GROMACS .gro file of N, CA and C in nm:
model
  420
    1MET      N    1   8.171  10.947   7.698
    1MET     CA    2   8.093  10.884   7.803
    1MET      C    3   8.138  10.740   7.825
    2GLN      N    4   8.183  10.672   7.720
    2GLN     CA    5   8.229  10.534   7.735
    2GLN      C    6   8.350  10.526   7.827
    3LYS      N    7   8.443  10.621   7.815
    3LYS     CA    8   8.562  10.618   7.899
    3LYS      C    9   8.526  10.644   8.045
    4LEU      N   10   8.427  10.728   8.068
    4LEU     CA   11   8.384  10.754   8.206
    4LEU      C   12   8.324  10.627   8.266
    5ALA      N   13   8.245  10.556   8.189
    5ALA     CA   14   8.188  10.429   8.238
    5ALA      C   15   8.300  10.330   8.268
    6LEU      N   16   8.401  10.325   8.181
    6LEU     CA   17   8.516  10.237   8.204
    6LEU      C   18   8.591  10.280   8.331
    7ALA      N   19   8.611  10.409   8.348
    7ALA     CA   20   8.683  10.458   8.466
    7ALA      C   21   8.610  10.420   8.595
    8ILE      N   22   8.478  10.435   8.595
    8ILE     CA   23   8.399  10.397   8.712
    8ILE      C   24   8.411  10.248   8.738
    9ALA      N   25   8.403  10.169   8.632
    9ALA     CA   26   8.414  10.022   8.645
    9ALA      C   27   8.552   9.982   8.697
   10VAL      N   28   8.657  10.045   8.647
   10VAL     CA   29   8.793  10.014   8.693
   10VAL      C   30   8.808  10.047   8.841
   11ALA      N   31   8.760  10.165   8.881
   11ALA     CA   32   8.770  10.205   9.022
   11ALA      C   33   8.687  10.112   9.110
   12ALA      N   34   8.568  10.077   9.066
   12ALA     CA   35   8.481   9.988   9.144
   12ALA      C   36   8.547   9.852   9.164
   13GLN      N   37   8.607   9.798   9.059
   13GLN     CA   38   8.674   9.669   9.070
   13GLN      C   39   8.800   9.680   9.157
   14ALA      N   40   8.876   9.788   9.139
   14ALA     CA   41   9.001   9.807   9.215
   14ALA      C   42   8.974   9.816   9.365
   15PHE      N   43   8.861   9.876   9.402
   15PHE     CA   44   8.831   9.895   9.544
   15PHE      C   45   8.720   9.802   9.594
   16LYS      N   46   8.695   9.695   9.518
   16LYS     CA   47   8.595   9.597   9.559
   16LYS      C   48   8.633   9.543   9.697
   17ASN      N   49   8.537   9.537   9.786
   17ASN     CA   50   8.556   9.486   9.923
   17ASN      C   51   8.649   9.572  10.008
   18LYS      N   52   8.679   9.696   9.967
   18LYS     CA   53   8.761   9.786  10.050
   18LYS      C   54   8.671   9.893  10.108
   19THR      N   55   8.702   9.933  10.231
   19THR     CA   56   8.624  10.036  10.298
   19THR      C   57   8.713  10.153  10.336
   20ASP      N   58   8.650  10.267  10.359
   20ASP     CA   59   8.724  10.386  10.403
   20ASP      C   60   8.738  10.383  10.555
   21LYS      N   61   8.796  10.489  10.611
   21LYS     CA   62   8.820  10.494  10.755
   21LYS      C   63   8.692  10.489  10.838
   22GLY      N   64   8.579  10.523  10.775
   22GLY     CA   65   8.451  10.518  10.844
   22GLY      C   66   8.377  10.387  10.825
   23GLY      N   67   8.437  10.295  10.749
   23GLY     CA   68   8.374  10.166  10.725
   23GLY      C   69   8.280  10.163  10.605
   24HIS      N   70   8.277  10.269  10.526
   24HIS     CA   71   8.190  10.276  10.408
   24HIS      C   72   8.263  10.221  10.286
   25PRO      N   73   8.190  10.171  10.186
   25PRO     CA   74   8.256  10.123  10.064
   25PRO      C   75   8.345  10.232  10.005
   26TYR      N   76   8.470  10.199   9.978
   26TYR     CA   77   8.568  10.298   9.932
   26TYR      C   78   8.527  10.362   9.800
   27ILE      N   79   8.456  10.290   9.715
   27ILE     CA   80   8.417  10.344   9.585
   27ILE      C   81   8.331  10.469   9.602
   28LEU      N   82   8.260  10.481   9.713
   28LEU     CA   83   8.176  10.601   9.734
   28LEU      C   84   8.262  10.727   9.742
   29HIS      N   85   8.383  10.714   9.798
   29HIS     CA   86   8.474  10.829   9.801
   29HIS      C   87   8.514  10.867   9.658
   30CYS      N   88   8.548  10.768   9.578
   30CYS     CA   89   8.587  10.794   9.439
   30CYS      C   90   8.474  10.861   9.362
   31LEU      N   91   8.352  10.815   9.384
   31LEU     CA   92   8.237  10.873   9.315
   31LEU      C   93   8.209  11.016   9.363
   32TYR      N   94   8.229  11.041   9.492
   32TYR     CA   95   8.214  11.178   9.545
   32TYR      C   96   8.313  11.271   9.475
   33VAL      N   97   8.438  11.230   9.468
   33VAL     CA   98   8.540  11.314   9.406
   33VAL      C   99   8.506  11.336   9.258
   34MET      N  100   8.461  11.233   9.190
   34MET     CA  101   8.424  11.245   9.049
   34MET      C  102   8.310  11.344   9.030
   35ASP      N  103   8.217  11.344   9.121
   35ASP     CA  104   8.095  11.424   9.106
   35ASP      C  105   8.114  11.571   9.145
   36ASN      N  106   8.228  11.605   9.202
   36ASN     CA  107   8.243  11.741   9.256
   36ASN      C  108   8.331  11.838   9.179
   37PRO      N  109   8.435  11.799   9.110
   37PRO     CA  110   8.505  11.904   9.036
   37PRO      C  111   8.433  11.936   8.906
   38PRO      N  112   8.433  12.064   8.865
   38PRO     CA  113   8.378  12.094   8.733
   38PRO      C  114   8.474  12.039   8.627
   39GLY      N  115   8.423  12.010   8.511
   39GLY     CA  116   8.513  11.965   8.405
   39GLY      C  117   8.448  11.866   8.312
   40ASP      N  118   8.522  11.833   8.207
   40ASP     CA  119   8.473  11.741   8.105
   40ASP      C  120   8.492  11.596   8.150
   41ASP      N  121   8.460  11.503   8.061
   41ASP     CA  122   8.471  11.361   8.096
   41ASP      C  123   8.615  11.320   8.128
   42CYS      N  124   8.714  11.385   8.066
   42CYS     CA  125   8.854  11.351   8.097
   42CYS      C  126   8.885  11.384   8.244
   43VAL      N  127   8.834  11.497   8.290
   43VAL     CA  128   8.854  11.537   8.430
   43VAL      C  129   8.778  11.441   8.522
   44LYS      N  130   8.656  11.407   8.485
   44LYS     CA  131   8.576  11.315   8.566
   44LYS      C  132   8.644  11.177   8.575
   45CYS      N  133   8.703  11.131   8.463
   45CYS     CA  134   8.776  11.003   8.464
   45CYS      C  135   8.892  11.009   8.562
   46ALA      N  136   8.970  11.116   8.554
   46ALA     CA  137   9.084  11.131   8.646
   46ALA      C  138   9.036  11.138   8.790
   47ALA      N  139   8.925  11.206   8.812
   47ALA     CA  140   8.873  11.221   8.948
   47ALA      C  141   8.830  11.087   9.007
   48VAL      N  142   8.756  11.007   8.931
   48VAL     CA  143   8.710  10.878   8.986
   48VAL      C  144   8.826  10.781   9.003
   49LEU      N  145   8.930  10.797   8.922
   49LEU     CA  146   9.047  10.708   8.929
   49LEU      C  147   9.158  10.761   9.021
   50HIS      N  148   9.136  10.876   9.085
   50HIS     CA  149   9.246  10.946   9.153
   50HIS      C  150   9.322  10.862   9.255
   51ASP      N  151   9.259  10.769   9.322
   51ASP     CA  152   9.328  10.687   9.422
   51ASP      C  153   9.375  10.551   9.369
   52VAL      N  154   9.334  10.517   9.248
   52VAL     CA  155   9.367  10.384   9.194
   52VAL      C  156   9.519  10.363   9.184
   53PRO      N  157   9.595  10.452   9.118
   53PRO     CA  158   9.739  10.427   9.107
   53PRO      C  159   9.812  10.432   9.242
   54GLU      N  160   9.760  10.510   9.333
   54GLU     CA  161   9.826  10.527   9.464
   54GLU      C  162   9.797  10.412   9.560
   55ASP      N  163   9.679  10.355   9.551
   55ASP     CA  164   9.634  10.260   9.653
   55ASP      C  165   9.606  10.118   9.604
   56THR      N  166   9.632  10.091   9.475
   56THR     CA  167   9.610   9.957   9.421
   56THR      C  168   9.729   9.915   9.336
   57GLU      N  169   9.721   9.798   9.279
   57GLU     CA  170   9.828   9.747   9.193
   57GLU      C  171   9.820   9.804   9.051
   58ILE      N  172   9.712   9.873   9.019
   58ILE     CA  173   9.694   9.929   8.884
   58ILE      C  174   9.776  10.056   8.871
   59THR      N  175   9.861  10.061   8.770
   59THR     CA  176   9.948  10.176   8.750
   59THR      C  177   9.888  10.276   8.650
   60ILE      N  178   9.946  10.394   8.646
   60ILE     CA  179   9.904  10.493   8.546
   60ILE      C  180   9.932  10.439   8.406
   61SER      N  181  10.041  10.368   8.391
   61SER     CA  182  10.074  10.306   8.263
   61SER      C  183   9.964  10.206   8.222
   62ASP      N  184   9.916  10.127   8.317
   62ASP     CA  185   9.806  10.034   8.289
   62ASP      C  186   9.683  10.111   8.240
   63LEU      N  187   9.654  10.223   8.303
   63LEU     CA  188   9.537  10.302   8.267
   63LEU      C  189   9.555  10.363   8.128
   64ALA      N  190   9.676  10.404   8.095
   64ALA     CA  191   9.703  10.457   7.961
   64ALA      C  192   9.679  10.349   7.856
   65LYS      N  193   9.719  10.226   7.886
   65LYS     CA  194   9.698  10.114   7.793
   65LYS      C  195   9.550  10.082   7.775
   66MET      N  196   9.468  10.120   7.872
   66MET     CA  197   9.323  10.100   7.860
   66MET      C  198   9.259  10.204   7.769
   67GLY      N  199   9.338  10.301   7.726
   67GLY     CA  200   9.288  10.399   7.631
   67GLY      C  201   9.239  10.530   7.689
   68PHE      N  202   9.269  10.557   7.815
   68PHE     CA  203   9.229  10.686   7.871
   68PHE      C  204   9.309  10.797   7.803
   69SER      N  205   9.249  10.913   7.790
   69SER     CA  206   9.308  11.025   7.716
   69SER      C  207   9.437  11.075   7.779
   70GLU      N  208   9.514  11.145   7.698
   70GLU     CA  209   9.637  11.208   7.748
   70GLU      C  210   9.605  11.305   7.862
   71LYS      N  211   9.494  11.375   7.849
   71LYS     CA  212   9.454  11.469   7.954
   71LYS      C  213   9.428  11.396   8.085
   72THR      N  214   9.352  11.286   8.079
   72THR     CA  215   9.324  11.207   8.199
   72THR      C  216   9.454  11.154   8.260
   73ILE      N  217   9.540  11.099   8.177
   73ILE     CA  218   9.666  11.042   8.226
   73ILE      C  219   9.754  11.152   8.287
   74GLY      N  220   9.760  11.266   8.222
   74GLY     CA  221   9.838  11.378   8.276
   74GLY      C  222   9.787  11.422   8.412
   75LEU      N  223   9.655  11.428   8.427
   75LEU     CA  224   9.596  11.466   8.556
   75LEU      C  225   9.627  11.361   8.663
   76LEU      N  226   9.624  11.234   8.624
   76LEU     CA  227   9.657  11.129   8.721
   76LEU      C  228   9.802  11.139   8.766
   77TYR      N  229   9.893  11.174   8.676
   77TYR     CA  230  10.032  11.194   8.717
   77TYR      C  231  10.042  11.306   8.820
   78LEU      N  232   9.964  11.411   8.802
   78LEU     CA  233   9.968  11.523   8.896
   78LEU      C  234   9.908  11.488   9.031
   79VAL      N  235   9.792  11.421   9.032
   79VAL     CA  236   9.722  11.399   9.159
   79VAL      C  237   9.767  11.273   9.234
   80THR      N  238   9.852  11.192   9.172
   80THR     CA  239   9.903  11.073   9.241
   80THR      C  240  10.027  11.110   9.320
   81HIS      N  241  10.022  11.089   9.450
   81HIS     CA  242  10.133  11.125   9.538
   81HIS      C  243  10.237  11.014   9.541
   82ASN      N  244  10.354  11.045   9.490
   82ASN     CA  245  10.470  10.956   9.501
   82ASN      C  246  10.523  10.974   9.643
   83LYS      N  247  10.531  10.866   9.718
   83LYS     CA  248  10.571  10.873   9.859
   83LYS      C  249  10.710  10.934   9.879
   84GLU      N  250  10.792  10.934   9.775
   84GLU     CA  251  10.926  10.994   9.785
   84GLU      C  252  10.923  11.146   9.774
   85THR      N  253  10.812  11.201   9.728
   85THR     CA  254  10.797  11.345   9.715
   85THR      C  255  10.735  11.401   9.841
   86PRO      N  256  10.799  11.498   9.905
   86PRO     CA  257  10.737  11.560  10.024
   86PRO      C  258  10.597  11.614   9.992
   87TYR      N  259  10.507  11.602  10.087
   87TYR     CA  260  10.367  11.637  10.066
   87TYR      C  261  10.350  11.780  10.016
   88GLN      N  262  10.421  11.875  10.074
   88GLN     CA  263  10.406  12.014  10.032
   88GLN      C  264  10.449  12.035   9.887
   89GLU      N  265  10.555  11.967   9.845
   89GLU     CA  266  10.598  11.976   9.704
   89GLU      C  267  10.492  11.918   9.612
   90TYR      N  268  10.434  11.807   9.653
   90TYR     CA  269  10.327  11.741   9.577
   90TYR      C  270  10.209  11.837   9.558
   91ILE      N  271  10.167  11.903   9.664
   91ILE     CA  272  10.055  11.997   9.656
   91ILE      C  273  10.091  12.116   9.567
   92LYS      N  274  10.212  12.167   9.579
   92LYS     CA  275  10.254  12.279   9.496
   92LYS      C  276  10.256  12.242   9.348
   93ALA      N  277  10.290  12.118   9.316
   93ALA     CA  278  10.290  12.072   9.177
   93ALA      C  279  10.147  12.064   9.122
   94ILE      N  280  10.054  12.023   9.206
   94ILE     CA  281   9.914  12.016   9.165
   94ILE      C  282   9.860  12.155   9.132
   95ALA      N  283   9.903  12.254   9.209
   95ALA     CA  284   9.850  12.390   9.200
   95ALA      C  285   9.872  12.454   9.062
   96VAL      N  286   9.962  12.401   8.982
   96VAL     CA  287   9.988  12.461   8.851
   96VAL      C  288   9.881  12.425   8.748
   97ASN      N  289   9.792  12.332   8.781
   97ASN     CA  290   9.690  12.287   8.687
   97ASN      C  291   9.551  12.303   8.749
   98LYS      N  292   9.465  12.380   8.684
   98LYS     CA  293   9.331  12.408   8.737
   98LYS      C  294   9.250  12.281   8.760
   99ASP      N  295   9.249  12.189   8.664
   99ASP     CA  296   9.170  12.067   8.678
   99ASP      C  297   9.223  11.978   8.790
  100ALA      N  298   9.354  11.962   8.797
  100ALA     CA  299   9.414  11.882   8.905
  100ALA      C  300   9.383  11.945   9.040
  101THR      N  301   9.387  12.078   9.045
  101THR     CA  302   9.355  12.149   9.170
  101THR      C  303   9.212  12.121   9.213
  102GLU      N  304   9.118  12.124   9.120
  102GLU     CA  305   8.978  12.099   9.154
  102GLU      C  306   8.956  11.954   9.200
  103ILE      N  307   9.024  11.860   9.135
  103ILE     CA  308   9.014  11.719   9.178
  103ILE      C  309   9.067  11.705   9.319
  104LYS      N  310   9.184  11.761   9.345
  104LYS     CA  311   9.245  11.746   9.477
  104LYS      C  312   9.163  11.817   9.584
  105LYS      N  313   9.106  11.932   9.553
  105LYS     CA  314   9.023  12.001   9.651
  105LYS      C  315   8.899  11.918   9.686
  106ALA      N  316   8.838  11.854   9.587
  106ALA     CA  317   8.723  11.767   9.615
  106ALA      C  318   8.766  11.650   9.704
  107ASP      N  319   8.881  11.592   9.674
  107ASP     CA  320   8.936  11.483   9.754
  107ASP      C  321   8.961  11.529   9.898
  108LEU      N  322   9.022  11.644   9.913
  108LEU     CA  323   9.052  11.697  10.047
  108LEU      C  324   8.925  11.729  10.126
  109ARG      N  325   8.826  11.788  10.058
  109ARG     CA  326   8.699  11.818  10.127
  109ARG      C  327   8.637  11.690  10.182
  110HIS      N  328   8.632  11.588  10.100
  110HIS     CA  329   8.569  11.463  10.144
  110HIS      C  330   8.651  11.395  10.253
  111ASN      N  331   8.783  11.395  10.237
  111ASN     CA  332   8.870  11.332  10.337
  111ASN      C  333   8.875  11.409  10.468
  112SER      N  334   8.835  11.535  10.465
  112SER     CA  335   8.836  11.617  10.587
  112SER      C  336   8.702  11.615  10.661
  113ASP      N  337   8.604  11.550  10.606
  113ASP     CA  338   8.471  11.545  10.665
  113ASP      C  339   8.472  11.448  10.784
  114ILE      N  340   8.477  11.502  10.904
  114ILE     CA  341   8.490  11.417  11.023
  114ILE      C  342   8.365  11.334  11.049
  115THR      N  343   8.253  11.370  10.987
  115THR     CA  344   8.132  11.289  11.007
  115THR      C  345   8.143  11.153  10.937
  116ARG      N  346   8.242  11.136  10.851
  116ARG     CA  347   8.266  11.008  10.785
  116ARG      C  348   8.342  10.911  10.874
  117LEU      N  349   8.400  10.961  10.983
  117LEU     CA  350   8.483  10.879  11.071
  117LEU      C  351   8.400  10.820  11.184
  118LYS      N  352   8.445  10.707  11.235
  118LYS     CA  353   8.379  10.642  11.348
  118LYS      C  354   8.414  10.710  11.480
  119GLY      N  355   8.527  10.776  11.483
  119GLY     CA  356   8.574  10.847  11.601
  119GLY      C  357   8.691  10.934  11.561
  120LEU      N  358   8.733  11.022  11.650
  120LEU     CA  359   8.847  11.110  11.621
  120LEU      C  360   8.963  11.078  11.713
  121ARG      N  361   9.076  11.049  11.651
  121ARG     CA  362   9.198  11.026  11.727
  121ARG      C  363   9.297  11.136  11.693
  122LYS      N  364   9.404  11.143  11.766
  122LYS     CA  365   9.506  11.245  11.743
  122LYS      C  366   9.556  11.240  11.600
  123LYS      N  367   9.579  11.118  11.546
  123LYS     CA  368   9.630  11.109  11.409
  123LYS      C  369   9.529  11.158  11.306
  124ASP      N  370   9.398  11.146  11.338
  124ASP     CA  371   9.296  11.201  11.248
  124ASP      C  372   9.302  11.354  11.247
  125ILE      N  373   9.318  11.412  11.365
  125ILE     CA  374   9.329  11.558  11.376
  125ILE      C  375   9.453  11.607  11.301
  126ASP      N  376   9.564  11.538  11.316
  126ASP     CA  377   9.688  11.575  11.246
  126ASP      C  378   9.670  11.568  11.094
  127ARG      N  379   9.603  11.463  11.047
  127ARG     CA  380   9.580  11.447  10.904
  127ARG      C  381   9.489  11.558  10.853
  128ILE      N  382   9.385  11.591  10.928
  128ILE     CA  383   9.292  11.697  10.887
  128ILE      C  384   9.364  11.832  10.884
  129GLU      N  385   9.455  11.853  10.978
  129GLU     CA  386   9.533  11.977  10.978
  129GLU      C  387   9.618  11.986  10.851
  130LYS      N  388   9.679  11.876  10.812
  130LYS     CA  389   9.760  11.871  10.689
  130LYS      C  390   9.671  11.897  10.568
  131TYR      N  391   9.554  11.834  10.565
  131TYR     CA  392   9.462  11.853  10.454
  131TYR      C  393   9.412  11.997  10.448
  132HIS      N  394   9.390  12.059  10.563
  132HIS     CA  395   9.345  12.198  10.566
  132HIS      C  396   9.451  12.289  10.504
  133TRP      N  397   9.577  12.268  10.540
  133TRP     CA  398   9.684  12.347  10.481
  133TRP      C  399   9.681  12.332  10.328
  134ALA      N  400   9.671  12.208  10.280
  134ALA     CA  401   9.671  12.181  10.137
  134ALA      C  402   9.552  12.249  10.068
  135TYR      N  403   9.435  12.239  10.130
  135TYR     CA  404   9.315  12.299  10.071
  135TYR      C  405   9.331  12.450  10.061
  136MET      N  406   9.381  12.511  10.166
  136MET     CA  407   9.399  12.658  10.165
  136MET      C  408   9.504  12.697  10.061
  137TYR      N  409   9.610  12.622  10.048
  137TYR     CA  410   9.713  12.650   9.949
  137TYR      C  411   9.654  12.643   9.809
  138LEU      N  412   9.577  12.539   9.782
  138LEU     CA  413   9.517  12.522   9.649
  138LEU      C  414   9.406  12.622   9.621
  139SER      N  415   9.351  12.680   9.724
  139SER     CA  416   9.242  12.778   9.707
  139SER      C  417   9.293  12.919   9.679
  140ASN      N  418   9.421  12.940   9.699
  140ASN     CA  419   9.477  13.075   9.678
  140ASN      C  420   9.548  13.089   9.546
   0.00000   0.00000   0.00000
């Protein structure tokens, strides 16, 4: 439970004063993802931290030095998208791990919720289409 509290604190600090596309505090997205996949505290830690290595200056190596478990760190390696890796390859790599799949599906569900957006533009529709493909791939 201590590591989960640390993970929440790290994510909250990392996304302090940042908002999502709908103008809501970004940490709420992290908390939604944490609260939705089944799993133990290691999975919950990876879920709440899922966007930290991708969208902040904090690296997975930094998180390992903070004492997060090998399981949490391994899941973060899977769910963190390296921009050099094509999106479909990234999703296929996630699919080999049940916990990573559940984290990513929770992320995709929340990111696909159009009620979180202030309006819909063509690029939002395109992104949702990409997320739908990923969700369906991970669900099979």
